[in-house]
Short mmCIF file of C-alpha atoms and ligand atoms in Angstrom, two decimals:
data_model
loop_
_atom_site.label_atom_id
_atom_site.label_comp_id
_atom_site.label_asym_id
_atom_site.label_seq_id
_atom_site.Cartn_x
_atom_site.Cartn_y
_atom_site.Cartn_z
CA MET A 1 -1.28 -43.00 12.16
CA THR A 2 -2.47 -39.41 11.73
CA GLN A 3 -0.82 -37.32 9.06
CA GLU A 4 1.76 -34.81 10.27
CA PHE A 5 0.48 -31.28 10.62
CA ALA A 6 2.11 -29.11 7.92
CA PRO A 7 0.64 -25.59 7.73
CA PHE A 8 3.83 -23.95 6.38
CA SER A 9 6.93 -24.89 4.41
CA PHE A 10 9.54 -24.15 7.03
CA ASP A 11 13.17 -23.50 6.19
CA ASN A 12 15.07 -22.62 9.34
CA SER A 13 18.30 -20.89 8.39
CA PHE A 14 18.89 -19.28 11.80
CA VAL A 15 18.72 -22.64 13.57
CA ARG A 16 20.92 -24.20 10.92
CA GLU A 17 23.58 -21.52 10.77
CA LEU A 18 23.77 -19.95 14.24
CA PRO A 19 23.79 -22.83 16.75
CA GLU A 20 25.18 -20.62 19.56
CA CYS A 21 22.33 -18.13 19.36
CA TYR A 22 19.35 -20.09 20.68
CA GLU A 23 18.11 -22.95 22.85
CA ARG A 24 15.65 -25.52 21.58
CA TRP A 25 12.42 -25.24 23.53
CA GLN A 26 8.71 -26.00 23.53
CA GLY A 27 5.68 -23.95 24.47
CA ALA A 28 3.99 -24.59 27.81
CA ARG A 29 0.76 -26.57 27.77
CA VAL A 30 -2.29 -24.34 28.05
CA PRO A 31 -5.83 -25.57 28.72
CA ASP A 32 -7.75 -24.25 25.75
CA PRO A 33 -5.93 -22.43 22.96
CA ALA A 34 -8.36 -20.68 20.61
CA LEU A 35 -7.89 -18.11 17.86
CA VAL A 36 -9.26 -14.66 18.63
CA CYS A 37 -7.93 -12.94 15.49
CA PHE A 38 -6.37 -14.46 12.43
CA ASN A 39 -4.68 -12.45 9.68
CA LEU A 40 -5.80 -14.45 6.67
CA GLN A 41 -4.19 -12.16 4.10
CA LEU A 42 -0.82 -12.38 5.87
CA ALA A 43 -1.18 -16.17 6.27
CA GLU A 44 -1.80 -16.44 2.55
CA SER A 45 1.27 -14.34 1.73
CA LEU A 46 3.32 -16.72 3.88
CA GLY A 47 2.18 -19.65 1.77
CA MET A 48 0.10 -21.18 4.57
CA ASP A 49 -2.09 -24.12 3.64
CA LEU A 50 -5.37 -22.30 4.25
CA THR A 51 -7.38 -25.52 4.29
CA LEU A 52 -5.78 -25.90 7.74
CA ALA A 53 -7.09 -22.55 9.03
CA PRO A 54 -10.14 -24.19 10.68
CA ASP A 55 -8.09 -27.21 11.82
CA PRO A 56 -8.25 -27.57 15.62
CA ARG A 57 -4.51 -28.36 15.57
CA LEU A 58 -3.67 -24.83 14.39
CA PRO A 59 -4.30 -23.11 17.76
CA ALA A 60 -2.31 -25.84 19.52
CA PHE A 61 0.55 -25.29 17.09
CA PHE A 62 0.33 -21.51 17.57
CA ALA A 63 0.51 -22.07 21.32
CA GLY A 64 3.82 -23.91 20.80
CA MET A 65 2.27 -27.13 22.20
CA LEU A 66 1.93 -29.15 19.00
CA PRO A 67 4.85 -29.79 16.69
CA ALA A 68 4.39 -29.18 13.00
CA GLN A 69 6.38 -30.52 10.13
CA GLY A 70 9.60 -28.55 9.69
CA SER A 71 9.09 -26.27 12.70
CA GLU A 72 12.01 -26.25 15.16
CA PRO A 73 10.99 -24.04 18.06
CA VAL A 74 13.80 -22.17 19.78
CA ALA A 75 14.20 -19.46 22.41
CA LEU A 76 16.54 -16.75 21.12
CA ILE A 77 19.51 -15.52 23.12
CA TYR A 78 20.20 -11.82 23.46
CA ALA A 79 21.31 -9.10 25.85
CA GLY A 80 20.42 -5.42 25.80
CA HIS A 81 20.77 -1.93 27.19
CA GLN A 82 17.52 -1.21 28.98
CA PHE A 83 16.94 2.44 29.92
CA GLY A 84 20.67 3.01 29.64
CA GLY A 85 21.89 0.07 31.75
CA PHE A 86 23.32 -3.16 30.35
CA SER A 87 21.56 -6.48 31.00
CA PRO A 88 23.97 -9.17 29.86
CA ARG A 89 21.31 -11.88 29.56
CA LEU A 90 17.75 -11.19 28.42
CA GLY A 91 16.67 -13.61 25.69
CA ASP A 92 13.21 -14.96 24.86
CA GLY A 93 11.76 -15.24 28.34
CA ARG A 94 8.26 -15.81 27.08
CA ALA A 95 8.71 -16.17 23.35
CA LEU A 96 9.72 -18.79 20.80
CA LEU A 97 10.76 -18.74 17.18
CA LEU A 98 8.71 -21.46 15.48
CA GLY A 99 10.64 -21.28 12.24
CA GLU A 100 11.15 -19.39 8.99
CA VAL A 101 9.18 -19.39 5.79
CA ILE A 102 9.75 -17.74 2.43
CA ASP A 103 6.81 -15.49 1.58
CA ASN A 104 5.27 -14.90 -1.83
CA GLN A 105 7.63 -11.94 -2.40
CA GLY A 106 10.59 -14.27 -1.89
CA GLN A 107 11.34 -12.71 1.52
CA ARG A 108 12.38 -14.86 4.45
CA LYS A 109 10.10 -14.37 7.46
CA ASP A 110 10.17 -15.53 11.09
CA ILE A 111 7.04 -16.94 12.68
CA HIS A 112 7.36 -16.23 16.35
CA LEU A 113 5.26 -16.59 19.50
CA LYS A 114 4.97 -14.22 22.43
CA GLY A 115 3.41 -15.52 25.62
CA SER A 116 4.26 -19.22 25.07
CA GLY A 117 5.50 -19.92 28.58
CA ARG A 118 8.65 -19.89 30.64
CA THR A 119 12.09 -20.58 29.17
CA ASN A 120 15.61 -20.56 30.58
CA PHE A 121 15.57 -16.79 29.99
CA SER A 122 12.45 -16.01 32.03
CA ARG A 123 14.23 -14.82 35.18
CA GLY A 124 11.38 -13.83 37.51
CA GLY A 125 8.69 -13.70 34.83
CA ASP A 126 5.81 -16.12 34.29
CA GLY A 127 6.44 -16.47 30.55
CA LYS A 128 2.88 -15.42 29.79
CA ALA A 129 1.12 -12.65 27.93
CA VAL A 130 -2.42 -11.36 28.38
CA LEU A 131 -5.16 -10.49 25.94
CA GLY A 132 -5.19 -6.67 26.10
CA PRO A 133 -1.49 -6.15 25.33
CA VAL A 134 -1.50 -8.95 22.73
CA LEU A 135 -4.37 -7.29 20.86
CA ARG A 136 -2.68 -3.92 21.30
CA GLU A 137 0.46 -5.24 19.58
CA TYR A 138 -1.72 -6.84 16.89
CA LEU A 139 -3.47 -3.61 16.05
CA MET A 140 -0.44 -1.32 16.37
CA GLY A 141 1.58 -3.51 13.98
CA GLU A 142 -1.21 -3.60 11.42
CA ALA A 143 -1.68 0.17 11.70
CA MET A 144 2.03 0.80 11.16
CA TYR A 145 2.09 -1.60 8.23
CA ALA A 146 -0.83 0.22 6.62
CA LEU A 147 0.94 3.54 7.20
CA GLY A 148 3.86 2.17 5.16
CA ILE A 149 6.26 1.89 8.12
CA PRO A 150 8.51 -1.18 8.38
CA THR A 151 7.17 -3.37 11.15
CA THR A 152 6.64 -6.86 12.47
CA ARG A 153 3.07 -7.97 11.90
CA ALA A 154 0.54 -10.08 13.71
CA LEU A 155 -0.49 -13.37 12.18
CA ALA A 156 -2.79 -14.37 15.00
CA ALA A 157 -3.90 -13.58 18.52
CA MET A 158 -5.04 -16.41 20.72
CA ARG A 159 -6.64 -16.94 24.06
CA THR A 160 -5.05 -19.71 26.06
CA GLY A 161 -7.95 -20.43 28.41
CA GLU A 162 -5.68 -19.59 31.34
CA ASN A 163 -6.00 -16.93 34.00
CA VAL A 164 -2.85 -14.87 34.30
CA HIS A 165 -1.93 -12.68 37.25
CA ARG A 166 -1.24 -9.08 36.33
CA ASP A 167 -2.78 -6.13 38.14
CA GLY A 168 -5.69 -8.55 38.88
CA ILE A 169 -6.59 -11.67 36.90
CA LYS A 170 -6.43 -11.34 33.11
CA PRO A 171 -7.21 -13.67 30.24
CA GLY A 172 -4.01 -15.39 29.04
CA ALA A 173 -3.11 -14.89 25.40
CA ILE A 174 -0.43 -15.55 22.81
CA LEU A 175 0.59 -13.37 19.91
CA VAL A 176 1.84 -15.05 16.74
CA ARG A 177 4.00 -12.53 14.98
CA VAL A 178 5.86 -12.33 11.73
CA ALA A 179 9.15 -10.48 11.30
CA ALA A 180 11.91 -10.10 8.73
CA SER A 181 14.01 -11.56 11.56
CA HIS A 182 14.40 -11.30 15.32
CA ILE A 183 18.08 -10.34 15.26
CA ARG A 184 18.56 -7.26 17.41
CA VAL A 185 21.38 -5.02 18.50
CA GLY A 186 21.12 -6.95 21.76
CA THR A 187 21.89 -10.23 19.96
CA PHE A 188 25.32 -8.86 19.04
CA GLU A 189 25.81 -7.30 22.46
CA TYR A 190 25.31 -10.66 24.18
CA PHE A 191 28.25 -12.29 22.42
CA ALA A 192 30.44 -9.19 22.35
CA ALA A 193 30.10 -8.79 26.13
CA ARG A 194 31.36 -12.39 26.52
CA GLY A 195 34.24 -11.75 24.15
CA GLU A 196 32.86 -14.34 21.68
CA PHE A 197 33.67 -12.40 18.56
CA GLU A 198 33.64 -15.48 16.33
CA VAL A 199 29.89 -15.65 16.99
CA VAL A 200 29.56 -11.89 16.41
CA GLU A 201 31.30 -12.45 13.08
CA GLN A 202 28.88 -15.24 12.17
CA LEU A 203 25.97 -13.02 13.12
CA VAL A 204 27.33 -10.23 10.90
CA ALA A 205 27.69 -12.56 7.92
CA TYR A 206 24.25 -14.08 8.46
CA SER A 207 22.58 -10.66 8.90
CA LEU A 208 24.15 -9.34 5.70
CA ARG A 209 23.05 -12.41 3.73
CA ARG A 210 19.55 -12.18 5.08
CA HIS A 211 18.90 -8.44 5.15
CA TYR A 212 21.47 -6.65 3.02
CA PRO A 213 22.56 -9.28 0.46
CA GLN A 214 23.89 -6.61 -1.89
CA ARG A 215 26.69 -6.06 0.65
CA GLN A 216 27.45 -9.64 1.68
CA HIS A 217 30.71 -9.80 -0.28
CA ASP A 218 32.05 -6.45 0.93
CA PRO A 219 35.64 -6.48 2.24
CA LEU A 220 34.68 -5.25 5.75
CA PRO A 221 31.34 -6.95 6.54
CA ALA A 222 30.90 -5.54 10.07
CA MET A 223 31.31 -2.00 8.73
CA SER A 224 28.83 -2.67 5.93
CA LEU A 225 26.29 -4.02 8.40
CA LEU A 226 26.78 -1.07 10.75
CA GLU A 227 26.22 1.34 7.86
CA GLU A 228 23.10 -0.44 6.63
CA VAL A 229 21.56 -0.74 10.08
CA SER A 230 22.30 2.93 10.68
CA LYS A 231 20.56 3.95 7.46
CA ALA A 232 17.61 1.66 8.15
CA GLN A 233 17.16 2.99 11.70
CA ALA A 234 17.48 6.62 10.55
CA LYS A 235 14.70 6.07 8.05
CA LEU A 236 12.56 4.11 10.47
CA VAL A 237 12.68 6.69 13.25
CA ALA A 238 12.00 9.51 10.75
CA GLN A 239 8.88 7.61 9.70
CA TRP A 240 7.82 7.19 13.32
CA MET A 241 8.20 10.94 13.80
CA GLY A 242 6.04 11.55 10.75
CA VAL A 243 3.05 9.80 12.28
CA GLY A 244 3.64 10.88 15.88
CA PHE A 245 4.56 7.37 16.99
CA ILE A 246 6.28 6.94 20.34
CA HIS A 247 7.80 3.49 20.78
CA GLY A 248 8.15 3.78 24.52
CA VAL A 249 10.89 1.15 25.09
CA MET A 250 13.70 1.87 22.66
CA ASN A 251 16.08 -0.48 24.45
CA THR A 252 18.76 -2.14 22.33
CA ASP A 253 16.98 -5.50 22.62
CA ASN A 254 14.10 -3.84 20.79
CA VAL A 255 16.19 -2.47 17.92
CA THR A 256 16.13 -4.76 14.92
CA ILE A 257 18.91 -5.26 12.41
CA SER A 258 16.27 -5.44 9.67
CA GLY A 259 15.00 -1.91 10.39
CA GLU A 260 11.52 -3.07 11.38
CA THR A 261 9.62 -1.67 14.34
CA ILE A 262 9.41 -4.39 16.98
CA ASP A 263 7.85 -5.00 20.41
CA TYR A 264 4.81 -2.84 20.76
CA GLY A 265 4.64 -2.53 24.51
CA PRO A 266 3.84 0.81 26.07
CA CYS A 267 3.86 2.58 22.72
CA ALA A 268 1.29 5.13 21.58
CA PHE A 269 0.54 7.77 19.00
CA MET A 270 0.89 11.35 20.14
CA ASP A 271 -2.29 13.37 20.16
CA ARG A 272 -1.63 17.04 21.03
CA TYR A 273 1.70 18.00 19.59
CA ASP A 274 4.41 18.16 22.22
CA ALA A 275 7.91 16.82 21.59
CA ARG A 276 8.20 15.92 25.29
CA THR A 277 5.30 13.47 25.09
CA VAL A 278 5.83 10.20 26.97
CA PHE A 279 3.08 7.64 27.57
CA SER A 280 4.95 4.77 29.16
CA SER A 281 4.34 4.46 32.89
CA ILE A 282 7.88 3.15 33.41
CA ASP A 283 9.66 5.95 31.56
CA HIS A 284 9.96 8.36 34.49
CA GLN A 285 12.82 10.38 33.02
CA GLY A 286 11.21 10.85 29.61
CA ARG A 287 14.18 9.06 28.08
CA TYR A 288 12.05 7.75 25.21
CA ALA A 289 9.89 10.86 24.68
CA TYR A 290 8.78 11.65 21.12
CA GLY A 291 11.47 14.27 20.53
CA ASN A 292 14.24 12.13 22.04
CA GLN A 293 13.76 9.21 19.68
CA PRO A 294 16.34 10.19 17.03
CA GLY A 295 18.99 10.85 19.69
CA ILE A 296 18.21 7.54 21.37
CA ALA A 297 18.38 5.72 18.04
CA ARG A 298 21.88 7.13 17.64
CA TRP A 299 22.77 6.10 21.19
CA ASN A 300 21.56 2.57 20.44
CA LEU A 301 23.64 2.51 17.26
CA ALA A 302 26.68 3.51 19.29
CA ARG A 303 26.07 0.40 21.42
CA PHE A 304 25.86 -1.63 18.21
CA ALA A 305 29.13 -0.11 16.98
CA GLU A 306 30.77 -1.00 20.31
CA ALA A 307 29.67 -4.61 19.96
CA LEU A 308 31.24 -4.71 16.49
CA LEU A 309 34.36 -2.71 17.32
CA PRO A 310 37.06 -5.42 17.08
CA LEU A 311 35.59 -6.39 13.70
CA LEU A 312 35.77 -2.86 12.30
CA SER A 313 39.58 -2.87 12.32
CA THR A 314 42.45 -4.65 14.06
CA ASN A 315 43.68 -1.19 14.99
CA GLU A 316 41.54 0.19 17.81
CA ALA A 317 41.93 3.85 16.88
CA GLU A 318 40.93 3.08 13.33
CA ALA A 319 37.95 1.02 14.51
CA GLN A 320 36.83 3.94 16.70
CA ALA A 321 37.20 6.38 13.82
CA ARG A 322 35.13 4.14 11.55
CA ALA A 323 32.41 3.81 14.17
CA HIS A 324 32.29 7.58 14.67
CA GLY A 325 32.06 8.06 10.91
CA VAL A 326 28.90 5.96 10.82
CA LEU A 327 27.39 7.74 13.81
CA ASP A 328 28.04 11.10 12.16
CA ALA A 329 26.44 9.84 8.97
CA PHE A 330 23.44 8.74 11.04
CA ALA A 331 22.72 12.34 12.03
CA GLU A 332 22.79 13.42 8.38
CA ASP A 333 20.78 10.44 7.16
CA TYR A 334 18.19 11.05 9.84
CA THR A 335 17.84 14.75 8.99
CA GLN A 336 17.49 13.89 5.32
CA ALA A 337 14.94 11.17 6.01
CA TRP A 338 12.99 13.47 8.34
CA LEU A 339 12.91 16.20 5.71
CA GLU A 340 11.63 13.74 3.10
CA VAL A 341 8.93 12.40 5.40
CA PHE A 342 7.72 15.86 6.36
CA ALA A 343 8.05 17.29 2.84
CA ALA A 344 5.56 14.66 1.71
CA LYS A 345 3.26 15.55 4.62
CA PHE A 346 3.34 19.18 3.48
CA GLY A 347 2.48 18.16 -0.09
CA LEU A 348 5.99 18.72 -1.48
CA VAL A 349 7.95 16.46 -3.79
CA ASP A 350 11.37 17.82 -2.89
CA THR A 351 13.08 19.91 -0.26
CA GLN A 352 14.96 23.17 -0.61
CA ASP A 353 16.68 25.69 1.61
CA GLY A 354 14.28 27.18 4.11
CA ASP A 355 12.05 24.09 4.30
CA LEU A 356 13.43 22.99 7.64
CA ASP A 357 12.40 26.35 9.15
CA LEU A 358 9.03 26.24 7.46
CA PHE A 359 8.35 22.75 8.82
CA MET A 360 9.66 23.47 12.32
CA ASP A 361 7.62 26.66 12.54
CA PHE A 362 4.50 24.66 11.78
CA LEU A 363 5.28 22.15 14.52
CA LYS A 364 5.95 24.98 16.93
CA LEU A 365 2.55 26.43 16.09
CA LEU A 366 0.89 23.08 16.69
CA GLY A 367 2.39 23.11 20.15
CA GLU A 368 1.41 26.70 20.90
CA LEU A 369 -2.14 26.23 19.66
CA ASN A 370 -2.45 22.85 21.38
CA LEU A 371 -3.47 21.14 18.16
CA ASP A 372 -3.76 17.42 17.51
CA PHE A 373 -0.81 16.32 15.36
CA THR A 374 -2.69 13.90 13.07
CA GLN A 375 -5.81 16.00 12.71
CA ALA A 376 -3.84 19.18 11.99
CA PHE A 377 -1.76 17.61 9.22
CA ARG A 378 -4.85 16.05 7.65
CA ALA A 379 -6.57 19.45 7.74
CA LEU A 380 -3.80 20.89 5.53
CA SER A 381 -5.59 19.27 2.58
CA LYS A 382 -8.46 21.67 3.29
CA SER A 383 -6.22 24.66 3.87
CA LEU A 384 -4.82 25.14 0.38
CA ILE A 385 -7.27 27.94 -0.33
CA PRO A 386 -7.50 30.84 2.13
CA GLY A 387 -10.78 30.96 4.01
CA ASP A 388 -11.74 27.28 3.79
CA ASP A 389 -13.98 26.67 6.81
CA HIS A 390 -12.80 23.12 7.33
CA GLY A 391 -9.08 23.81 7.19
CA ILE A 392 -6.60 23.95 10.00
CA VAL A 393 -7.64 27.45 11.10
CA SER A 394 -11.06 26.08 12.03
CA LEU A 395 -9.39 23.61 14.39
CA SER A 396 -7.50 26.16 16.40
CA GLY A 397 -10.62 27.95 17.65
CA GLN A 398 -8.59 30.96 18.75
CA ASP A 399 -6.84 33.98 17.37
CA SER A 400 -4.97 32.44 14.52
CA ALA A 401 -3.02 35.26 12.94
CA SER A 402 0.20 33.30 13.38
CA LEU A 403 -1.34 30.28 11.71
CA GLU A 404 -2.69 32.39 8.84
CA SER A 405 0.70 33.88 8.23
CA TRP A 406 2.36 30.46 8.30
CA LEU A 407 -0.23 29.22 5.76
CA GLU A 408 0.69 32.13 3.49
CA ARG A 409 4.36 31.06 3.57
CA TRP A 410 3.36 27.46 2.84
CA ARG A 411 1.11 28.41 -0.07
CA LEU A 412 3.96 30.46 -1.53
CA ARG A 413 6.25 27.47 -1.24
CA LEU A 414 3.67 25.38 -3.09
CA ALA A 415 3.16 27.96 -5.82
CA GLY A 416 3.93 26.42 -9.18
CA SER A 417 2.80 22.90 -8.21
CA SER A 418 -0.47 21.60 -9.54
CA PRO A 419 -3.09 22.03 -6.77
CA ASP A 420 -4.59 18.63 -7.60
CA LYS A 421 -1.25 16.91 -7.23
CA VAL A 422 -0.56 18.72 -3.95
CA GLN A 423 -3.96 17.73 -2.68
CA GLN A 424 -3.34 14.09 -3.62
CA ARG A 425 0.01 14.10 -1.85
CA LEU A 426 -1.49 15.65 1.29
CA LEU A 427 -4.21 13.02 1.41
CA ALA A 428 -1.81 10.16 0.72
CA ASN A 429 0.73 11.19 3.38
CA ASN A 430 -1.44 12.35 6.25
CA PRO A 431 -3.60 9.63 7.78
CA VAL A 432 -7.16 10.19 8.97
CA TYR A 433 -7.20 7.16 11.25
CA ILE A 434 -4.50 6.20 13.70
CA PRO A 435 -4.89 3.99 16.79
CA ARG A 436 -5.95 6.80 19.08
CA ASN A 437 -5.34 6.00 22.71
CA HIS A 438 -8.93 6.41 23.86
CA LEU A 439 -10.33 4.31 20.99
CA LEU A 440 -7.79 1.55 21.44
CA GLN A 441 -8.34 1.49 25.20
CA ALA A 442 -12.11 1.18 24.74
CA ALA A 443 -11.64 -1.58 22.15
CA LEU A 444 -9.29 -3.53 24.44
CA ASP A 445 -11.61 -3.15 27.42
CA ALA A 446 -14.49 -4.50 25.33
CA ALA A 447 -12.35 -7.38 24.04
CA GLU A 448 -11.44 -8.35 27.58
CA SER A 449 -15.10 -8.65 28.43
CA GLY A 450 -15.71 -10.77 25.35
CA ASP A 451 -16.90 -8.20 22.79
CA MET A 452 -14.52 -8.11 19.83
CA MET A 453 -16.66 -5.76 17.71
CA PRO A 454 -15.00 -2.44 18.66
CA PHE A 455 -11.55 -3.98 18.14
CA GLU A 456 -12.45 -5.34 14.71
CA GLN A 457 -13.97 -2.03 13.70
CA LEU A 458 -10.88 -0.07 14.77
CA LEU A 459 -8.60 -2.61 13.10
CA LYS A 460 -10.52 -2.12 9.86
CA LEU A 461 -10.20 1.67 10.03
CA VAL A 462 -6.49 1.77 10.84
CA SER A 463 -5.83 -0.82 8.14
CA HIS A 464 -6.91 1.84 5.59
CA PRO A 465 -5.62 4.90 7.38
CA PHE A 466 -5.75 7.33 4.48
CA THR A 467 -9.34 6.62 3.41
CA GLU A 468 -12.17 8.51 5.08
CA GLN A 469 -15.06 6.18 5.89
CA GLU A 470 -18.63 7.42 5.95
CA GLY A 471 -20.04 7.38 9.47
CA PHE A 472 -16.69 7.18 11.24
CA GLN A 473 -15.86 10.89 11.55
CA SER A 474 -15.58 10.67 15.32
CA PHE A 475 -12.74 8.13 14.98
CA ALA A 476 -10.62 10.84 13.41
CA LEU A 477 -11.01 13.19 16.38
CA PRO A 478 -8.80 13.62 19.43
CA ALA A 479 -9.93 12.17 22.73
CA PRO A 480 -12.66 14.02 24.56
CA ASP A 481 -11.29 16.28 27.32
CA ASP A 482 -12.50 13.94 30.06
CA PHE A 483 -10.26 11.10 28.79
CA GLY A 484 -7.50 12.58 30.92
CA SER A 485 -3.80 11.92 30.70
CA PHE A 486 -3.10 8.58 29.14
CA GLN A 487 -0.49 6.07 30.29
CA THR A 488 0.61 2.81 28.77
CA PHE A 489 1.94 -0.13 30.75
CA CYS A 490 4.70 -2.54 29.97
CA GLY A 491 3.09 -5.67 31.40
CA THR A 492 2.56 -7.22 28.02
P1 LIG B 501 10.17 -6.69 26.38
O1 LIG B 501 9.90 -5.64 27.38
O2 LIG B 501 8.93 -7.42 25.92
O3 LIG B 501 11.02 -6.24 25.23
O4 LIG B 501 11.00 -7.82 27.15
C1 LIG B 501 12.25 -7.60 27.75
C2 LIG B 501 12.75 -8.90 28.35
O5 LIG B 501 11.89 -9.33 29.40
C3 LIG B 501 12.81 -10.08 27.39
O6 LIG B 501 13.91 -10.85 27.73
C4 LIG B 501 11.52 -10.80 27.66
O7 LIG B 501 11.57 -12.15 27.26
C5 LIG B 501 11.39 -10.64 29.16
N1 LIG B 501 10.00 -10.73 29.63
C6 LIG B 501 9.04 -9.78 29.53
N2 LIG B 501 7.88 -10.20 30.08
C7 LIG B 501 8.12 -11.46 30.56
C8 LIG B 501 7.32 -12.44 31.24
N3 LIG B 501 6.05 -12.22 31.54
N4 LIG B 501 7.91 -13.62 31.56
C9 LIG B 501 9.20 -13.85 31.25
N5 LIG B 501 9.99 -12.98 30.62
C10 LIG B 501 9.47 -11.79 30.28
MG1 LIG B 502 11.67 -6.94 23.56
#
């Protein structure tokens, strides 16, 4: 008898402790699962037996077709507000949780598949994913991770050997992703909408134990969880804003309790600064535009608070008051987090009165001068001394009196700090390389036709976003004018 396949030491607390929140399931059979990308460093941190990396059973396991020791695949149950409307039953329609492992930092992590076939939650969908969007999620997650932003990460991308119908025939693929957990606001909403508050209560207790253990013995657990999720989301969205990231589908089923970014669908990084920027082809109203993200995060938290309401107090008015207290705190936490993120981008170690105006005036100028967000911030490191040819003034290519006068205000604000330290902070907080839409698109197009080189090259650059690489200057530039207006599509 062959030995059982055991790539990881699984320990499945969600399956053990939350029996109402999933259905046991198996991946669909696919003709020829094969690894396209494998994140060796991440695999190692998850305690994977790396002698099994070349094992032909690994792709079959990652497709959800081959059982492994200790893995108990399940489809997760959740609901969600999508573009403002409530869908009472979403769930993993093309995804499976394979199990949990404890990583080498002692953190519990989910190993999860996307594209593993139909489940009882698929509704009209085919349960599949295709190569372009799978690689897009792979690269976006790794870029965010390297930028220091909480995120799910890709462990592997696979081809399935299948042809999948999307706008034409596309190569089928599966993403293997790793997350602190897959518990979402929508998980709570599902049970709250059915009036099953004993499950909501179990979810609260489990989430606190797993993500905010310092608060697990608090007297009012639902309130503690609401507060922690609010703080985590405030910080997360402030970090998105700091790199010009637009999630694109901030529905409550895509809002994690852990505070990680999840579900890279039609997301993108803003190029020219404009708070109204939207890339997603399905976001006709601009609901999830760059500048709307903090307000939407608060809206999503309000849905979370609603799902927890009966657990916040037995007295409804008191429960409402508590929920409003957290939502008010969210606005303050977000503003504070935003100020901290942008202070660092401007080379500052602290914030003081007047900084908000200073920062906002800069952003306004970026908009007026039609400057690239990432490039402009990076150029600040060359703008500390008046008259530097490579600084931000050289980017604007037009009458820049307003920019010069803003730079004077900024230099005054920096006066007293060591120029070397400021320079270091500017370089450490303003990336050179982000997944620019035109570069990513070209890399995905090449990958679809079998050439993985451009993808691997881009992945390497965005994995070290703050380090300039010789010979890759063009990767730090905005798209050429003929790239046109970019749109992202949800058909992951
Ligand atoms: P997402 O847009 O990826 O966050 O997914 C929203 C919901 O749609 C989830 O319940 C997914 O499982 C489901 N879904 C998305 N694409 C498919 C598909 N191709 N087949 C089945 N379900 C899908
Ligand atoms: Mg989702």
